[in-house]
Coordinates of C-alpha atoms and ligand atoms in Angstrom, one line a residue:
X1 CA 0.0 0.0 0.0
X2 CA 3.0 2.2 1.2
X3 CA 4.9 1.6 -2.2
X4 CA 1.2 2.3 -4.4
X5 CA 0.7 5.8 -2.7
X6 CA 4.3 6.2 -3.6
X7 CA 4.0 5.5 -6.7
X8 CA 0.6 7.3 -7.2
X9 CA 1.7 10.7 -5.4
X10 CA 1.6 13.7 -8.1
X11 CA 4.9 15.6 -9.6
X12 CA 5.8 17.7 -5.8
X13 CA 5.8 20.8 -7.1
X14 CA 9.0 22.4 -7.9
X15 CA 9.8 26.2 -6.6
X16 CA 11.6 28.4 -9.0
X17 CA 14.4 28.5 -6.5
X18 CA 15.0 24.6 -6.5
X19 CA 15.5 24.5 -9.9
X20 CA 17.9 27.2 -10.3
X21 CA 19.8 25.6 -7.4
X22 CA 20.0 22.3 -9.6
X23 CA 23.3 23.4 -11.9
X24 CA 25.0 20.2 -11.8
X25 CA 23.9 18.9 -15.1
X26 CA 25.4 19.3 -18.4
X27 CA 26.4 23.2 -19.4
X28 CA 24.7 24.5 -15.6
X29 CA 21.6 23.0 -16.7
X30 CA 19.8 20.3 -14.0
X31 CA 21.1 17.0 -13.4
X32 CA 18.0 15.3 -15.1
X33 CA 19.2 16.8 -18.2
X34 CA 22.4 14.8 -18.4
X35 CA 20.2 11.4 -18.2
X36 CA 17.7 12.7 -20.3
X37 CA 20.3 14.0 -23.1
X38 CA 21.7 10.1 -22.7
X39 CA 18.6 8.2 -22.8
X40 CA 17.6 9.7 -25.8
X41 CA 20.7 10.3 -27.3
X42 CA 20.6 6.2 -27.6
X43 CA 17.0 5.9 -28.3
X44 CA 17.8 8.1 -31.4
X45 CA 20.7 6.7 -32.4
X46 CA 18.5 3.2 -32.4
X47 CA 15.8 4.6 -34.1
X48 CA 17.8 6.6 -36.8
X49 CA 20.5 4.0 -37.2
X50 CA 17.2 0.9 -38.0
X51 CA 16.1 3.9 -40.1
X52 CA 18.9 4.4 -42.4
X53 CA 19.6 0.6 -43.4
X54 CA 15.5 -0.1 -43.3
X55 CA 14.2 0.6 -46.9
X56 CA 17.7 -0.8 -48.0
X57 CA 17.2 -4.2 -46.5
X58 CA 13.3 -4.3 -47.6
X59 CA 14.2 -3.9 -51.5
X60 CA 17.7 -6.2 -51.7
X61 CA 17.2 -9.3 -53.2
X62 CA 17.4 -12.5 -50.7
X63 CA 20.4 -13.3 -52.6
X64 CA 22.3 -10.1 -51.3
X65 CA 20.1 -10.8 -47.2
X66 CA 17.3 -8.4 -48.2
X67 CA 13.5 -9.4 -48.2
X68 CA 13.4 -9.0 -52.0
X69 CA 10.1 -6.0 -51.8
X70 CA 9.3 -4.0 -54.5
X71 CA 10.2 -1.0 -54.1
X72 CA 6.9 0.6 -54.0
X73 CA 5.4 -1.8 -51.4
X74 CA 9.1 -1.5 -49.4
X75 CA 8.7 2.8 -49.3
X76 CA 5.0 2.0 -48.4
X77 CA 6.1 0.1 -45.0
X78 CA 8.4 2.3 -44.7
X79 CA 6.0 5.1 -44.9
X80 CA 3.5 3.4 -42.0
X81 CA 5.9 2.5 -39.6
X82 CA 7.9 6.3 -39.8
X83 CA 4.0 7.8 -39.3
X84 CA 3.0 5.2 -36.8
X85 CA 5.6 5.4 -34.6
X86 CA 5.5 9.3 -34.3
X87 CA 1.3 9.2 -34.0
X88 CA 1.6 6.7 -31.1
X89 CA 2.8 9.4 -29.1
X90 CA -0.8 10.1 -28.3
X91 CA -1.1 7.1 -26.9
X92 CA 2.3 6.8 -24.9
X93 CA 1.1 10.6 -24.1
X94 CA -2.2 9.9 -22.9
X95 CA -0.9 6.3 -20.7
X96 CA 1.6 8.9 -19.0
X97 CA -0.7 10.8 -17.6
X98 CA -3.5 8.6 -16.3
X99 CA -1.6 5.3 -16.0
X100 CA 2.3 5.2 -15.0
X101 CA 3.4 8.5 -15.7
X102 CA 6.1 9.7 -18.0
X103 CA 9.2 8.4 -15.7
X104 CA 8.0 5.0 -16.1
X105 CA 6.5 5.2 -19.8
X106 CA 9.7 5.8 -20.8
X107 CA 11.5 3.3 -18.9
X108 CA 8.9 0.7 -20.3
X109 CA 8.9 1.8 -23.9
X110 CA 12.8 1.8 -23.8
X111 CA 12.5 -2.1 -22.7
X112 CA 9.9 -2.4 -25.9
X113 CA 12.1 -0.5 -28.3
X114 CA 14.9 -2.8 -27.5
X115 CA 13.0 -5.6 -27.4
X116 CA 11.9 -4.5 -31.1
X117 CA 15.3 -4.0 -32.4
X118 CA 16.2 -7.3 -31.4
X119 CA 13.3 -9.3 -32.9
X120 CA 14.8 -8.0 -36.1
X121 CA 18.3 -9.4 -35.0
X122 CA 16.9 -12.7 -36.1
X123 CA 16.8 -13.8 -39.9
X124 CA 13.0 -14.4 -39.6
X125 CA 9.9 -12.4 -41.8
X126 CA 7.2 -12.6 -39.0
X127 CA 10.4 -11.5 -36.1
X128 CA 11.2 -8.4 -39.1
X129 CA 7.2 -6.9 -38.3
X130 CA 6.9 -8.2 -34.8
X131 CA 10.1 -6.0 -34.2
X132 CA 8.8 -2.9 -36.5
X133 CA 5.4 -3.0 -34.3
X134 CA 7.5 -2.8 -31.0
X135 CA 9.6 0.0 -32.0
X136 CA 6.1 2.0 -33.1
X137 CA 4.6 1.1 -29.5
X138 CA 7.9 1.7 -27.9
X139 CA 8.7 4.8 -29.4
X140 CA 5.4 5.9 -28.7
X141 CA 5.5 5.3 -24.6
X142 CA 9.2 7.1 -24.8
X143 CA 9.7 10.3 -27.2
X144 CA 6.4 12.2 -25.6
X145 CA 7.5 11.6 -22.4
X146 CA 11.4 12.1 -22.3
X147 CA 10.8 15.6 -23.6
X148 CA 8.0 16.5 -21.4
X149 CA 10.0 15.3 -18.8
X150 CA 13.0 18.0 -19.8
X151 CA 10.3 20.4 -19.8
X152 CA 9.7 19.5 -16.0
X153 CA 13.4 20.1 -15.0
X154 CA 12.6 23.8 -15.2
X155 CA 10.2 26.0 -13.1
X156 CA 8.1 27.7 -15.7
X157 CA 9.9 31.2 -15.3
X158 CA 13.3 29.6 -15.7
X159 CA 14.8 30.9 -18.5
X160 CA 17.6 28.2 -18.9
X161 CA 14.2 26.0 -20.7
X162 CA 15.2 26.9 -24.2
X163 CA 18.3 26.4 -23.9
X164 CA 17.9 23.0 -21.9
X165 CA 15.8 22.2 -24.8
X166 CA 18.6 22.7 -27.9
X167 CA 20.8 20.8 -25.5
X168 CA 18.4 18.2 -25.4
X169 CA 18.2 18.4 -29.2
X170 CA 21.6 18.5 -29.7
X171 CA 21.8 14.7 -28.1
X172 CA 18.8 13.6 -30.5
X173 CA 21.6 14.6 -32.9
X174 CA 24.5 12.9 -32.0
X175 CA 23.0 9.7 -32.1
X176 CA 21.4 10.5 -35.1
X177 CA 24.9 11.7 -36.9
X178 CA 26.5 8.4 -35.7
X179 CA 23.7 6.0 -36.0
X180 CA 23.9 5.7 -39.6
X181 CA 27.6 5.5 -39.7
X182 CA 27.9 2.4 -37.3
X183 CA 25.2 0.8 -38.2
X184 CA 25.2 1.5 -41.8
X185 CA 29.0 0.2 -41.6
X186 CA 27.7 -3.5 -40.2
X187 CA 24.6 -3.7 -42.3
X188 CA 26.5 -2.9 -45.7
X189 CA 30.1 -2.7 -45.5
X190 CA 32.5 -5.6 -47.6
X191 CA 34.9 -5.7 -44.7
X192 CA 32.5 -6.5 -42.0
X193 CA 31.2 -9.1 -44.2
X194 CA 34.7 -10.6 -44.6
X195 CA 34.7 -10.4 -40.7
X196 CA 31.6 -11.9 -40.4
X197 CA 33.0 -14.8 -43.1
X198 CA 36.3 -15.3 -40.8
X199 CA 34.5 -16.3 -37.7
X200 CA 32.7 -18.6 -39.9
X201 CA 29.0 -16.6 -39.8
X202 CA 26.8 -16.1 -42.8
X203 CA 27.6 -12.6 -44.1
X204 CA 24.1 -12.1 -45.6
X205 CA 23.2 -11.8 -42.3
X206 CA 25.4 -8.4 -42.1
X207 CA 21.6 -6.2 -42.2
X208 CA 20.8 -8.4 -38.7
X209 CA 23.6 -7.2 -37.1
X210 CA 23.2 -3.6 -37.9
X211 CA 19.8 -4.0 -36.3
X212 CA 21.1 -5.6 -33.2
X213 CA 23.3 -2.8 -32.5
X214 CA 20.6 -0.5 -32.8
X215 CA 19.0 -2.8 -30.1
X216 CA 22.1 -2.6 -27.9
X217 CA 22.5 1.2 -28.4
X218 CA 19.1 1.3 -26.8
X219 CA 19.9 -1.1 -23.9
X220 CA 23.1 1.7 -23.3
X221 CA 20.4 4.3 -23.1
X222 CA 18.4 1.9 -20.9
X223 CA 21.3 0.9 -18.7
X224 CA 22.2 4.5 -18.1
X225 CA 18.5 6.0 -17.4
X226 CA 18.4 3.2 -14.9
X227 CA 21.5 4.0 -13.2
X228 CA 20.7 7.6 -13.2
X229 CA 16.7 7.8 -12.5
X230 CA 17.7 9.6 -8.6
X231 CA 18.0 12.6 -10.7
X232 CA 14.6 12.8 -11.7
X233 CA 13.1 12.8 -8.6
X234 CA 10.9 15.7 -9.5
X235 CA 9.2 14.9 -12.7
X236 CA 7.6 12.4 -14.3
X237 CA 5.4 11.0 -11.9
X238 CA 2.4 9.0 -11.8
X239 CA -0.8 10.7 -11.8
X240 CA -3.1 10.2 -8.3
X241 CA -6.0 7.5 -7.9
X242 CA -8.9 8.7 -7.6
X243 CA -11.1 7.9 -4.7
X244 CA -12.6 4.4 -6.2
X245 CA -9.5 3.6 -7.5
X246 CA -10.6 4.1 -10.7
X247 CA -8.3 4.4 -14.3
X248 CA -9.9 6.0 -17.6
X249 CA -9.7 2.6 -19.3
X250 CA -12.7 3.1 -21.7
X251 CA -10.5 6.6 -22.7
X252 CA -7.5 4.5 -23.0
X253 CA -9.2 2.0 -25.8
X254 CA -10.9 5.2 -27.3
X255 CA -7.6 7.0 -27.8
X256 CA -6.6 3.4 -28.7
X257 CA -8.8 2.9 -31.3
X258 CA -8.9 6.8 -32.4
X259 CA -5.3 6.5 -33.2
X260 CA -5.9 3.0 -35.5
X261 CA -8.5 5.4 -37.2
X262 CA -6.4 8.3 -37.8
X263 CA -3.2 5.9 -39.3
X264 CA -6.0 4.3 -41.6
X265 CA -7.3 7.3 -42.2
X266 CA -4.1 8.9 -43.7
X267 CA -3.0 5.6 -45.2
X268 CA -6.5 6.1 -47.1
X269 CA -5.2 9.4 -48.3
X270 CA -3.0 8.2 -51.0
X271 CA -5.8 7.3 -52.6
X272 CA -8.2 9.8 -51.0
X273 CA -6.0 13.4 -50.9
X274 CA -9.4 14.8 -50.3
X275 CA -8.9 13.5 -46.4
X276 CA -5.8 15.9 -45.8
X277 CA -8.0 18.6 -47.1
X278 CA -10.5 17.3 -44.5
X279 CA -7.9 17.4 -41.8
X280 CA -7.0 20.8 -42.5
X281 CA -10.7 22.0 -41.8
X282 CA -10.8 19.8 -39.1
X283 CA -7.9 21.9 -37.4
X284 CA -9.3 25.2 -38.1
X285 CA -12.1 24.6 -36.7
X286 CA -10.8 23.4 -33.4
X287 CA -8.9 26.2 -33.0
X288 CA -11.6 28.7 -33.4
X289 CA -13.5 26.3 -31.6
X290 CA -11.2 26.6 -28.1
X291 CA -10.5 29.7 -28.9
X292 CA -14.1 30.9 -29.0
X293 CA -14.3 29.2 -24.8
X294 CA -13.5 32.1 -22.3
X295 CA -11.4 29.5 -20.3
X296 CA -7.7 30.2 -20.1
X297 CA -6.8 26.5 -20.5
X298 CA -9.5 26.7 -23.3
X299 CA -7.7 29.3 -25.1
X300 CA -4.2 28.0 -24.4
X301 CA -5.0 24.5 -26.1
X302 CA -5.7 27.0 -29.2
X303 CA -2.4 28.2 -29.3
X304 CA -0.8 24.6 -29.3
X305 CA -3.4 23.7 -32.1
X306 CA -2.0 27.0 -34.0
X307 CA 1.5 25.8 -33.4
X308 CA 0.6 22.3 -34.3
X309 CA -0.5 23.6 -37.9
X310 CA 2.8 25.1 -38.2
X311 CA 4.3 22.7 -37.4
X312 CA 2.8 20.6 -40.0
X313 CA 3.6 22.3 -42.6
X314 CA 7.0 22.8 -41.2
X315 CA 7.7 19.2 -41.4
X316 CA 5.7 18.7 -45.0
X317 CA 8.8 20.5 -46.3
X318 CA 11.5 19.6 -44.2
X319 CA 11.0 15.7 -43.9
X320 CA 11.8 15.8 -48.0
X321 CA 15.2 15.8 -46.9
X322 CA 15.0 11.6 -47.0
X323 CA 12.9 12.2 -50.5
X324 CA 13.1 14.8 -52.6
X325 CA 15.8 16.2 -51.8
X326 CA 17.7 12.5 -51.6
X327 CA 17.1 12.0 -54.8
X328 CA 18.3 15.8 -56.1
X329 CA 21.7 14.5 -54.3
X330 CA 21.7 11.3 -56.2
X331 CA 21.0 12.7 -59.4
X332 CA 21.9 15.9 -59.9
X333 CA 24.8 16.8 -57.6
X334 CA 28.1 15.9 -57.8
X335 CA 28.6 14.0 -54.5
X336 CA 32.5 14.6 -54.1
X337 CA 34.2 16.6 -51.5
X338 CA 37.8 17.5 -51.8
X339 CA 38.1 15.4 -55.2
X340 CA 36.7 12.8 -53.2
X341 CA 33.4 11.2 -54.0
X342 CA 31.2 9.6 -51.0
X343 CA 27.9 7.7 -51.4
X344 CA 24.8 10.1 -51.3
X345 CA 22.9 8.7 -48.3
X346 CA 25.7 10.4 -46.3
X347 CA 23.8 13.8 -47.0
X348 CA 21.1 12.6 -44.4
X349 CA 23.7 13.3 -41.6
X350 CA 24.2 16.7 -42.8
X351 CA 21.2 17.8 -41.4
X352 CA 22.7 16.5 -37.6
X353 CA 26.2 17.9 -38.3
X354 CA 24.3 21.5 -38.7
X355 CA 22.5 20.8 -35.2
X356 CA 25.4 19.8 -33.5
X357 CA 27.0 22.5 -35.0
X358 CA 23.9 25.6 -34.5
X359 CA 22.9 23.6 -30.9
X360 CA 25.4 24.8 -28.7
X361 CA 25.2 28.7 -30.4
X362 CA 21.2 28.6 -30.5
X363 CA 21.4 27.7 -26.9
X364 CA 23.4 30.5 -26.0
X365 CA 21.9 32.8 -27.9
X366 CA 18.9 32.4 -26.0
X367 CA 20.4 32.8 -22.4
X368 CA 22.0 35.7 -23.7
X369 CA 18.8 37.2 -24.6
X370 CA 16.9 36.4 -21.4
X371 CA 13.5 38.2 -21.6
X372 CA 14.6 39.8 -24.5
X373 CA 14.3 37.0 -27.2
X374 CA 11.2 36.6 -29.3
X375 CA 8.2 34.9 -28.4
X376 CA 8.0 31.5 -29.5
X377 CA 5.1 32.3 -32.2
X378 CA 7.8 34.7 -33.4
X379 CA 9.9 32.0 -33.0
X380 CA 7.5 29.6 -35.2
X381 CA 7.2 32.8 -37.8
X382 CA 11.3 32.6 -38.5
X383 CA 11.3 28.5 -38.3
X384 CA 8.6 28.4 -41.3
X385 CA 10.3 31.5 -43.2
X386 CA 13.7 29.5 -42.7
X387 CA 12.1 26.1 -44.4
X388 CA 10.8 28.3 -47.0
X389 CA 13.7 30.0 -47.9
X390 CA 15.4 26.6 -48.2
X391 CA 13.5 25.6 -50.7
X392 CA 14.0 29.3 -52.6
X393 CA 17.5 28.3 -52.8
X394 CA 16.8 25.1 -54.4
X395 CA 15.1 27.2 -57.3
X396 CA 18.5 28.6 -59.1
X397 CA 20.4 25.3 -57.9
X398 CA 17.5 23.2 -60.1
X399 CA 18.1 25.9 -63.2
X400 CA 21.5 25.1 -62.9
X401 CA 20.9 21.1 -63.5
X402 CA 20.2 22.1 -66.9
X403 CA 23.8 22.5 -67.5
X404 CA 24.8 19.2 -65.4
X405 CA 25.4 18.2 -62.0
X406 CA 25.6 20.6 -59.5
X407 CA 28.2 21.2 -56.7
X408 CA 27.5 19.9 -53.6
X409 CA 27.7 23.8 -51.7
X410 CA 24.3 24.4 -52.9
X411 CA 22.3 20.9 -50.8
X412 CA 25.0 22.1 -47.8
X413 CA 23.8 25.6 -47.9
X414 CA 19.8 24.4 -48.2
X415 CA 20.5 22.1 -45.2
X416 CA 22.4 24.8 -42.9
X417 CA 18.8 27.1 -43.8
X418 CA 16.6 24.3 -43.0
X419 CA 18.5 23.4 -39.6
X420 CA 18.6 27.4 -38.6
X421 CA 14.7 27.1 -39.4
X422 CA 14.8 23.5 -37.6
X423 CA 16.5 25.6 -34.4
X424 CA 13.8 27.6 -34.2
X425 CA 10.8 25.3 -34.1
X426 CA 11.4 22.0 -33.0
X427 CA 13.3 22.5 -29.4
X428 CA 10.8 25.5 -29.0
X429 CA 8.2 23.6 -30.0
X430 CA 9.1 21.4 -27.3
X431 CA 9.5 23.8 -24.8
X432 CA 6.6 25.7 -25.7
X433 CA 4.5 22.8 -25.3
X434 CA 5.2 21.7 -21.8
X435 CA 4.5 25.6 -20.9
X436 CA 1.2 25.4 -22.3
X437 CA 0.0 22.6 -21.7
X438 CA -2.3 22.0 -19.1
X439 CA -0.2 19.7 -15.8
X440 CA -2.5 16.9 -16.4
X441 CA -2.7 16.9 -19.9
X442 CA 1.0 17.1 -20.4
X443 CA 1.7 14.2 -22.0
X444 CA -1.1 13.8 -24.5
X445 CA -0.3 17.4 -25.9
X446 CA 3.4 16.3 -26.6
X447 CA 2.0 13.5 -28.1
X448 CA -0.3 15.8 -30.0
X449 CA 3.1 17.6 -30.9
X450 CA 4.5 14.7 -32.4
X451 CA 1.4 14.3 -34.3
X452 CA 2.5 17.1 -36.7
X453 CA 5.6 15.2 -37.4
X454 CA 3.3 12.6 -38.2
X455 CA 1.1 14.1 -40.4
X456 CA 4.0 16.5 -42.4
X457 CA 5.8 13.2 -42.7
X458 CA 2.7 11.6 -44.6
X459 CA 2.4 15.3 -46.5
X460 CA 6.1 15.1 -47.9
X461 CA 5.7 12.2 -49.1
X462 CA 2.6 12.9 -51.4
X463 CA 4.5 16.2 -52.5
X464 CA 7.8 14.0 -53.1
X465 CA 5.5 11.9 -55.4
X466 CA 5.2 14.8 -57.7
X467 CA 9.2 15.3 -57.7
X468 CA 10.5 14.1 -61.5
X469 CA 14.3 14.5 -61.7
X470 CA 14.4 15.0 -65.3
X471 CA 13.3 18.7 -66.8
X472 CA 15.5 22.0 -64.9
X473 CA 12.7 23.9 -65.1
X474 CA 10.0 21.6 -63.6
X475 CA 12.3 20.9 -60.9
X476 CA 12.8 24.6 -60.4
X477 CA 8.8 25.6 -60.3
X478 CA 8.6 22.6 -57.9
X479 CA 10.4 24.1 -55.1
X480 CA 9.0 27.5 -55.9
X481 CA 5.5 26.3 -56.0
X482 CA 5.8 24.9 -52.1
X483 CA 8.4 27.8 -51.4
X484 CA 5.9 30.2 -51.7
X485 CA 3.5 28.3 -50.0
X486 CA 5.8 27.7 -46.8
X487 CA 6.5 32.1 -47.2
X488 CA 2.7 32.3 -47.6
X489 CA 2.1 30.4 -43.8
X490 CA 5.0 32.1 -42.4
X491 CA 3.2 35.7 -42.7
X492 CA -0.2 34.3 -42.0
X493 CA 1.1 33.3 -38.9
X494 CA 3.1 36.1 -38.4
X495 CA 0.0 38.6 -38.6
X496 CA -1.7 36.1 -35.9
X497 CA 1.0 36.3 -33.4
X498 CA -0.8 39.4 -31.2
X499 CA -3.7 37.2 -31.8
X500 CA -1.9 33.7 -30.4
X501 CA 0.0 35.8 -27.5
X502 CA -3.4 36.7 -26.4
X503 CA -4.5 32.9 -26.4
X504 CA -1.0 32.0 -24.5
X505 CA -2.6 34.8 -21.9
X506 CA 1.0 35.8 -20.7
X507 CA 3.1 32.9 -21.2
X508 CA 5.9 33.4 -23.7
Ligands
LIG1 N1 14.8 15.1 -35.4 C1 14.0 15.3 -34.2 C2 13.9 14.0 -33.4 O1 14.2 13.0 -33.9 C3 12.7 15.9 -34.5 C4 11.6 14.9 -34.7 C5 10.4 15.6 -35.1 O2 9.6 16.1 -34.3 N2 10.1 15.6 -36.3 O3 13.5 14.0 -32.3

């Protein structure tokens, strides 16, 4: 009884003093940081590493270890799972705070994760999708809840949050610059197959063992979190009992089957794009919806719905770094640095290298401005602009494939603009989240968060559809075309952002 009131007894309340007392974590930030930057620097570096070999091992022929897919049915998996596992944050959300809370979701959803990567260890069909579904469910129970648990390491008028939050970023990014070098290396490399042929193992088996280190990076994360957990005493705990002892079970299989709805739904809109239209009204409507209630918690879920549209169309452009923009590096850049040539999918760690690099100064740039630096819709106004402006660059960089390849400065140069804009909306959108979210709601509006990324995945990939390497000048209205679109939200948003201040009713 002792140990269930224990574990039932709500977040103690942190005073601003506390916190700022807490400096012992990486950079003067809390302690918890340091664990959480490690857990998920792991998770990340599981999830991106499985990620970069995945499509790979779905379409190479049995004879070379691969499953043999079609292409089109491998980028359709591939599609699912990257959606599912970022729109099961509702439900990891939504367990957090009614169930176990988010200290123990992640804990949990780390042992899943892992268990996930391994099933794919094994040279096995049915182990391949038992071990994609874990990872979806996993990942679910662990990303909403590891960053609302940074989010908790802060009192809400301590302005170290931003910066806590690129830090945080920064470790998503260093396990995802590494992952696909290590793991790529096992899963595809001649000499580890020669390796794997001197201890007498079958090299086509080389893909198995790039997905059992992405298990074991987890367990690392896993290993450390455990080791660690004293210093996140404060957050992340379990929501109270209520009097009868009661848990929202039926909410639980509603939000259960409301997710399995929404990733048919948008699985449907390949064939139906009428649904995203659909969608889109959907949103507006519940923001003038909330924001029409004179509640302030009424009003503040507004905001996050506003930020959540941005967000979305944010990610519709950015997440065609794996797509479009993949293929503009295969095909019409000259992939050689130094007089050196190197194999394209290295441009996806390009992207981390500029976080890595932009983290450290973001971060500082924001303690230097204190009270002083723009409110996060301002915030979300530059991130959108920034995407936009990447894809503005891309316009005289397509002209110029008319000619030939192009140098690889111009995809560097549209990376760097997209990670600035990427520094600017993602860890804020983090941090702005746990602000405005309501203490018991928490969880389900960072899963709502990641929801975005879910849907702007699912929208890239329709636009990437429509990408045809072959005609400059197609190429060149292509980017335009969603350029101007991306320029076109960032001033809609930017004439709302008295409006959506007023919503946030004094938090910044
Ligand atoms: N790259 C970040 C991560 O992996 C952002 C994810 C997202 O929200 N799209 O956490």
């Amino acid at each position: 009884m002792a140990e269930k009131q224990r574990m039932t007894s709500p977040a103690k309340p942190k005073s601003p003093d506390q916190s700022l007392q807490d400096t012992g974590g990486l950079g003067g930030h809390p302690r918890g940081l340091t664990t959480l930057f490690f857990t998920e620097m792991w998770e990340r570096f599981s999830y991106y590493g499985m990620r970069a070999i995945l499509l790979l091992f779905m379409v190479k022929t049995a004879a070379e270890g691969g499953l043999g897919y079609e292409t089109k049915k491998a980028a359709a998996i591939y599609g699912t799972y990257t959606m599912s596992v970022y729109l099961l944050s509702i439900l990891g959300g939504f367990i957090a705070d009614n169930f176990i809370g988010a200290r123990r979701c992640v804990l949990v959803g780390g042992i899943i994760i892992a268990s996930g990567h391994y099933a794919m260890a094994f040279s096995w069909q049915p182990a391949f999708f038992v071990g994609l579904v874990l990872i979806a469910l996993g990942t679910g129970l662990l990303k909403p809840n590891i960053s609302t648990m940074v989010g908790g390491l802060y009192s809400p008028t301590d302005q170290r949050r931003d910066a806590g939050f690129s830090l945080f970023y920064m470790g998503i990014n260093l396990g995802a610059f590494l992952a696909p070098l290590v793991i790529g290396y096992l899963a595809q490399s001649n000499s580890w197959k020669v390796q794997l042929v001197h201890w007498g193992l079958n090299p086509l088996h080389s893909w198995h063992w790039g997905f059992a280190a992405a298990g074991l990076g987890m367990t690392f994360g896993l290993i450390f979190y455990v080791l660690q957990w004293h210093t996140l005493s404060q957050v992340g705990h379990a929501p109270l009992i209520t009097k009868n002892g009661a848990r929202p079970w039926g909410k639980l299989a509603l939000v259960t089957l409301a997710s399995l709805v929404l990733i048919a739904g948008m699985e449907a809109s390949d064939r139906y794009p009428a649904i995203i239209y659909l969608l889109f009204v959907l949103q507006i409507a519940a923001i003038l919806l909330f924001a029409s209630k004179p509640n302030p918690e009424s009003k503040r879920i507004a905001a996050i719905l506003v930020f959540f549209f941005a967000a979305e169309i944010f990610w519709a452009i950015f997440e065609q770094s794996g797509s479009t923009i993949s293929l503009f590096a295969e095909n019409l850049t000259r992939n050689e640095i130094f007089g050196r040539s190197f194999p394209s999918s290295w441009w996806q760690s390009v992207n981390s290298i500029w976080v890595i690099v932009l983290g450290p100064i973001f971060a500082s740039l924001w303690i230097k401005l204190g009270p002083k630096q723009p409110s996060s819709p301002m915030k979300f106004v530059l991130g959108l602009l920034f995407v936009a402006l990447s894809f503005v660059l891309m316009v005289p960089a397509a002209k110029l494939t008319a000619q030939g390849k192009v140098g690889p400065i111009w995809l560097i140069s549209v990376f760097f603009i997209q990670t600035v804009g990427e520094m600017l909306l993602s860890p804020v959108g983090l941090s702005t989240m746990c602000k405005l979210a309501p203490q018991r709601l928490l969880g389900l509006v960072m899963g709502i968060w990641f929801l975005a990324t879910a849907l702007g995945s699912k929208l890239a990939g329709a636009l990437a559809g429509e990408f045809k390497s072959d005609n400059a000048d197609l190429i060149a209205t292509f980017f335009w075309h969603q350029a101007l679109a991306g320029g076109a939200c960032a001033l809609a948003l930017l004439a709302l952002v008295p409006w959506v201040k007023r919503l946030m009713g004094g938090i910044r």
